[in-house]
Coordinates of C-alpha atoms in Angstrom, one line a residue:
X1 CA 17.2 -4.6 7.0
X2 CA 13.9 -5.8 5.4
X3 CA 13.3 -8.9 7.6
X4 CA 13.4 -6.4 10.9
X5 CA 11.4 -4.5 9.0
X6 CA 9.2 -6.9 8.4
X7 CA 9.2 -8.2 12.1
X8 CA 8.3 -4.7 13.3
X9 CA 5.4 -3.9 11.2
X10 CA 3.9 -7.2 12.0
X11 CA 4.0 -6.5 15.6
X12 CA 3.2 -2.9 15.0
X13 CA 0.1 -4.2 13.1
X14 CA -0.7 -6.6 15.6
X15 CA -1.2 -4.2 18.1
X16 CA -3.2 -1.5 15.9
X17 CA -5.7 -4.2 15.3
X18 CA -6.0 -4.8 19.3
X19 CA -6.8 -1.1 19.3
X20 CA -8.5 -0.4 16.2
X21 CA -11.7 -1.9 14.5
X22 CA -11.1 -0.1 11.0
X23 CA -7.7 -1.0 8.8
X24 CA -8.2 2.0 7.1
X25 CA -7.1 3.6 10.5
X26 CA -4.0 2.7 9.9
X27 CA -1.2 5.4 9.4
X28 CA 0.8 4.9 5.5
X29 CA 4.3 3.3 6.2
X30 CA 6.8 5.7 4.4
X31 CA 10.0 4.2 5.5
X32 CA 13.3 6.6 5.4
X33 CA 16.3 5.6 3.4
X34 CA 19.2 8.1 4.9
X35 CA 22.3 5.5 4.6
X36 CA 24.1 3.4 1.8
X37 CA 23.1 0.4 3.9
X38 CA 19.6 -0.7 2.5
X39 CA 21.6 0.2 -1.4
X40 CA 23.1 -3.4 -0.7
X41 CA 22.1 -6.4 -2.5
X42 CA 18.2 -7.1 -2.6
X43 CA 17.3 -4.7 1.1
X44 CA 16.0 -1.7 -1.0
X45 CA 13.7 -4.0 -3.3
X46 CA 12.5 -6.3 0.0
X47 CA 12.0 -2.8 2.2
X48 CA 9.6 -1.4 -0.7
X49 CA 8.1 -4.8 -1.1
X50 CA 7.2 -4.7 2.5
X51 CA 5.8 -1.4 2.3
X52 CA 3.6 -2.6 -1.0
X53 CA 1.9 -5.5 1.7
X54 CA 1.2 -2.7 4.4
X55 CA -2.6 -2.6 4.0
X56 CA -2.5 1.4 4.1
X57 CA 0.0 1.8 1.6
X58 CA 3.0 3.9 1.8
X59 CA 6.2 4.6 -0.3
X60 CA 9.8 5.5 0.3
X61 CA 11.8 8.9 1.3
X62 CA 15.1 9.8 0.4
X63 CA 16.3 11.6 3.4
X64 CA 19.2 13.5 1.6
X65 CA 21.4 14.9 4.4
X66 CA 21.4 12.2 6.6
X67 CA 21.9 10.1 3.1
X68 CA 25.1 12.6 2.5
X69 CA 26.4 12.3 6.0
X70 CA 26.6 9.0 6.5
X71 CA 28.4 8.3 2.5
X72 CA 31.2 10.7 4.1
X73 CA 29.8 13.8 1.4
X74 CA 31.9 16.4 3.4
X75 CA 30.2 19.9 3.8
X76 CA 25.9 18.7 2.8
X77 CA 24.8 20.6 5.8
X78 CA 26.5 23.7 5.7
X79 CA 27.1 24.5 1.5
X80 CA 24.1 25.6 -0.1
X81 CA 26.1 25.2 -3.4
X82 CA 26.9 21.9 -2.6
X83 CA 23.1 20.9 -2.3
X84 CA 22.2 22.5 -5.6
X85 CA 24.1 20.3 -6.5
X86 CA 22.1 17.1 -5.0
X87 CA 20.3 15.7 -8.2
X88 CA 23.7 14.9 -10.2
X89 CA 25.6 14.3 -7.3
X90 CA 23.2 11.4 -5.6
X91 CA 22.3 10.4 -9.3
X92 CA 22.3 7.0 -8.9
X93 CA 21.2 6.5 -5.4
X94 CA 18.0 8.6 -6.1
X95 CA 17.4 6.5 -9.5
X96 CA 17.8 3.3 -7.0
X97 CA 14.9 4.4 -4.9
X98 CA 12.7 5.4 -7.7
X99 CA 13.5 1.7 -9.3
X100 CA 12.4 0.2 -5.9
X101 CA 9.5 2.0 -5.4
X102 CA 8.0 2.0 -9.0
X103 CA 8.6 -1.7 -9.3
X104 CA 6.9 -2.8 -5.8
X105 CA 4.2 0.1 -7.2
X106 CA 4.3 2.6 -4.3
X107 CA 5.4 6.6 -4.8
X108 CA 8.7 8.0 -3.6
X109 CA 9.1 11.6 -1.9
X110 CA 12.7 13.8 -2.1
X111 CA 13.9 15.1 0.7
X112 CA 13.4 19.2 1.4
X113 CA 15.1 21.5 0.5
X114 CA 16.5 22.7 3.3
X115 CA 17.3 26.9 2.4
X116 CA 14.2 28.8 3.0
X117 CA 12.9 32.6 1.9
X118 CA 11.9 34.4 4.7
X119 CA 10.0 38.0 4.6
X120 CA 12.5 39.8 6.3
X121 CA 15.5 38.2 3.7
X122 CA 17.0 40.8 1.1
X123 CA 15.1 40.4 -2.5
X124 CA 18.8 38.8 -4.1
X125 CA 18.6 36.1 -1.3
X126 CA 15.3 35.4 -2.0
X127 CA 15.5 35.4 -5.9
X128 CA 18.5 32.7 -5.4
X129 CA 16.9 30.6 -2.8
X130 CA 13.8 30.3 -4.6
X131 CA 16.1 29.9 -8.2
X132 CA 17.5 27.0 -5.8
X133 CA 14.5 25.4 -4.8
X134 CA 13.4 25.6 -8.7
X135 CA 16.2 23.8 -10.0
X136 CA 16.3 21.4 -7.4
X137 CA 12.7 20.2 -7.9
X138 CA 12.9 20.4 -11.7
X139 CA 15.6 17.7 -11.0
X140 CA 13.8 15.9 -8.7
X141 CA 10.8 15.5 -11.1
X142 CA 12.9 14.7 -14.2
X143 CA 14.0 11.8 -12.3
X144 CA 10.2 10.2 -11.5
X145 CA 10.2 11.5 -8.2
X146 CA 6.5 12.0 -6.8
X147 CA 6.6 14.9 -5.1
X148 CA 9.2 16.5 -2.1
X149 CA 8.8 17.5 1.5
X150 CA 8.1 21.4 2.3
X151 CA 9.5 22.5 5.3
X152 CA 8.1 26.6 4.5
X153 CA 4.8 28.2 2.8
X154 CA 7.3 29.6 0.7
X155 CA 8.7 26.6 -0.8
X156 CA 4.5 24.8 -1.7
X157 CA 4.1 27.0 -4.8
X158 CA 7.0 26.3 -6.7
X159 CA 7.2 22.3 -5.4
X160 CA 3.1 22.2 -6.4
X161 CA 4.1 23.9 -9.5
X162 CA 6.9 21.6 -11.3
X163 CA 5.1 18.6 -9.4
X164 CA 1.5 19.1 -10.7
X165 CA 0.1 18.9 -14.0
X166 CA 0.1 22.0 -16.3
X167 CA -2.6 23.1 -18.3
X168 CA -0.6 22.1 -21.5
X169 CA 0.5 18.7 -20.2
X170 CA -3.2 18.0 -19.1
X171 CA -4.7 19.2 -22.8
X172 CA -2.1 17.0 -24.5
X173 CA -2.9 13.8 -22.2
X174 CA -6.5 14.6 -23.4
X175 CA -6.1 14.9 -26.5
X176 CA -3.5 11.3 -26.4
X177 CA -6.1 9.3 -24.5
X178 CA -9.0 10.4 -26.7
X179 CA -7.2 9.8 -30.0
X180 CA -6.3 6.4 -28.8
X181 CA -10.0 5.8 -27.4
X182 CA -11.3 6.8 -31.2
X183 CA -9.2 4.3 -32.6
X184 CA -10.1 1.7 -30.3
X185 CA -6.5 1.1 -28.6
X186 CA -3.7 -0.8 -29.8
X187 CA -0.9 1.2 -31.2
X188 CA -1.1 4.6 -33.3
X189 CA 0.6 7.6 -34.6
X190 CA -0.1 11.3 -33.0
X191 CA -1.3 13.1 -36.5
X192 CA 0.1 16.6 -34.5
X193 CA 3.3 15.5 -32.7
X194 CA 4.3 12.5 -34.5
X195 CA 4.5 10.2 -31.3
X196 CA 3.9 6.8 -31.0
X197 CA 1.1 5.9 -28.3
X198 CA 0.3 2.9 -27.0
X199 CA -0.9 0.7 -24.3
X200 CA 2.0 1.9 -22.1
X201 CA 1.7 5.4 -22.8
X202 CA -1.9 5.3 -22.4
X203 CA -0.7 3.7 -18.8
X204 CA 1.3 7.3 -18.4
X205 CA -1.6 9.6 -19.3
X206 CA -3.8 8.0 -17.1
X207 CA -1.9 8.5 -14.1
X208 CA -0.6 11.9 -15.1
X209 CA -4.9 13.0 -15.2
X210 CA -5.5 11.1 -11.9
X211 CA -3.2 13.5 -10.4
X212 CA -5.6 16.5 -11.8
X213 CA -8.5 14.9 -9.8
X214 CA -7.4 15.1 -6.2
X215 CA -6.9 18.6 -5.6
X216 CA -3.5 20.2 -3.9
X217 CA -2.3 18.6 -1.1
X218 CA 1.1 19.6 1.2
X219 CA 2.6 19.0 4.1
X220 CA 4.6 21.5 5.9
X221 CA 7.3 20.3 8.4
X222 CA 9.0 22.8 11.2
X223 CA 10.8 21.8 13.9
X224 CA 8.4 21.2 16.4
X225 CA 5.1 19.9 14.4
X226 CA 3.8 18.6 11.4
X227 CA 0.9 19.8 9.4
X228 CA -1.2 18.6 7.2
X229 CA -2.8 21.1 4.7
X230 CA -5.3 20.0 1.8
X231 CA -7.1 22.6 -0.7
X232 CA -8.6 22.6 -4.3
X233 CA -5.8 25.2 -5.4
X234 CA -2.4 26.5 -4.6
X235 CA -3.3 29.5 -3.1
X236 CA -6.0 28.0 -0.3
X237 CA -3.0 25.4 0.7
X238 CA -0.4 28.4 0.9
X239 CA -3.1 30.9 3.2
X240 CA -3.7 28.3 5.3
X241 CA -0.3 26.5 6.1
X242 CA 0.9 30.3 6.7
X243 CA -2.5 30.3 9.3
X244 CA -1.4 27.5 11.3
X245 CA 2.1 27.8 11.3
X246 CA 1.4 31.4 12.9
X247 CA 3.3 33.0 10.0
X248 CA 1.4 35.3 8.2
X249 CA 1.8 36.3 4.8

């Protein structure tokens, strides 16, 4: 419920600022949604809206298993077929979050995927986990989602990879913001493609370059810990989440 919500943050906030000096201290508030509950009537859109106020910012997570569970989905936890499955099956509840969060404007995260590659698995396994993981995130982005937890190095590449820009996405948002810059905005025709662009795509290709400007950044989750690992590239993330998870490559 939003208005508990609500009540804890405010004593949660009240207390940091006892403590603390700097806002910017502050931890993001990235509230779980792992139940049909907060799908009811106005909670989702009053629990993003809460997050939206938190001075650090924040944005929602779908946690997808406990999500499963608890709407009575019988076998999430223990069919990896099943979970392939997750993007068409949870359609509409994942397309409810992205709503909430895009219209309070804070990001929403997927939930892992939970089968993992190890070194020591046999090259099919592999090649069908990491298929898996592949089709999975290609899902997740196609529906807005801003990015997914990792919970192995093995997984950041691919994630980074359909999450991130590509170097053909990032030469045509180019191109589209400097043809619309020539013409001095308003509304105009792409003379290669044949697309409209406007004021609202322009909105798009700006926040598709911003993404370009901050580097890689990933968060691996085991059991016990979480890490935090930030690099200019994909492979500087990857070596180092293997270093301090103790699993070398």
């Amino acid at each position: 419920d939003h208005g508990i919500l609500n009540a804890v943050i405010e004593a949660y906030h009240r207390a940091m600022r006892q403590k603390l000096d700097l806002v910017l201290l502050l931890p993001a508030l990235i509230p779980i949604i792992e139940h049909p509950m907060p799908l009811r009537g106005d909670r989702l859109d009053g629990i993003a809206d809460t997050v939206a106020r938190w001075e650090a910012g924040g944005g929602l997570l779908f946690g997808t298993l406990d999500f499963a569970t608890s709407a009575g989905i019988p076998g999430w936890a223990s069919d990896p077929e099943l979970r392939d499955e997750e993007n068409s099956l949870l359609r509409p509840e994942k397309s409810a979050i992205r709503n909430a969060a895009r219209a309070a404007g804070i990001f929403v995260i997927d939930a892992a995927y939970l089968s993992v590659a190890r070194k020591d698995d046999a090259e099919e396994r592999k090649k069908k986990v990491l298929a898996g993981l592949e089709m999975s995130t290609a899902g997740s982005v196609e529906l807005g989602f801003d990015g997914r937890l990792v919970i192995h190095p093995s997984q950041i590449e691919i994630v980074n990879g359909l999450y991130g820009p590509s170097k053909d996405s990032v030469n045509t948002a180019l191109r589209c913001l400097g043809l619309w810059i020539k013409s001095g905005g308003g509304v105009l025709i792409d003379p290669v493609k044949g697309d409209m662009i406007d004021g609202a795509s322009i909105r798009g290709v700006r926040g598709h370059l911003a993404t370009v400007e901050y580097g890689v950044e990933v968060a691996i989750v085991p059991t016990d810990h979480v890490v935090t690992v930030t690099g200019t590239t994909v492979e500087a993330a990857i070596k180092e989440a293997h270093r301090l998870l103790g699993d070398p490559q």
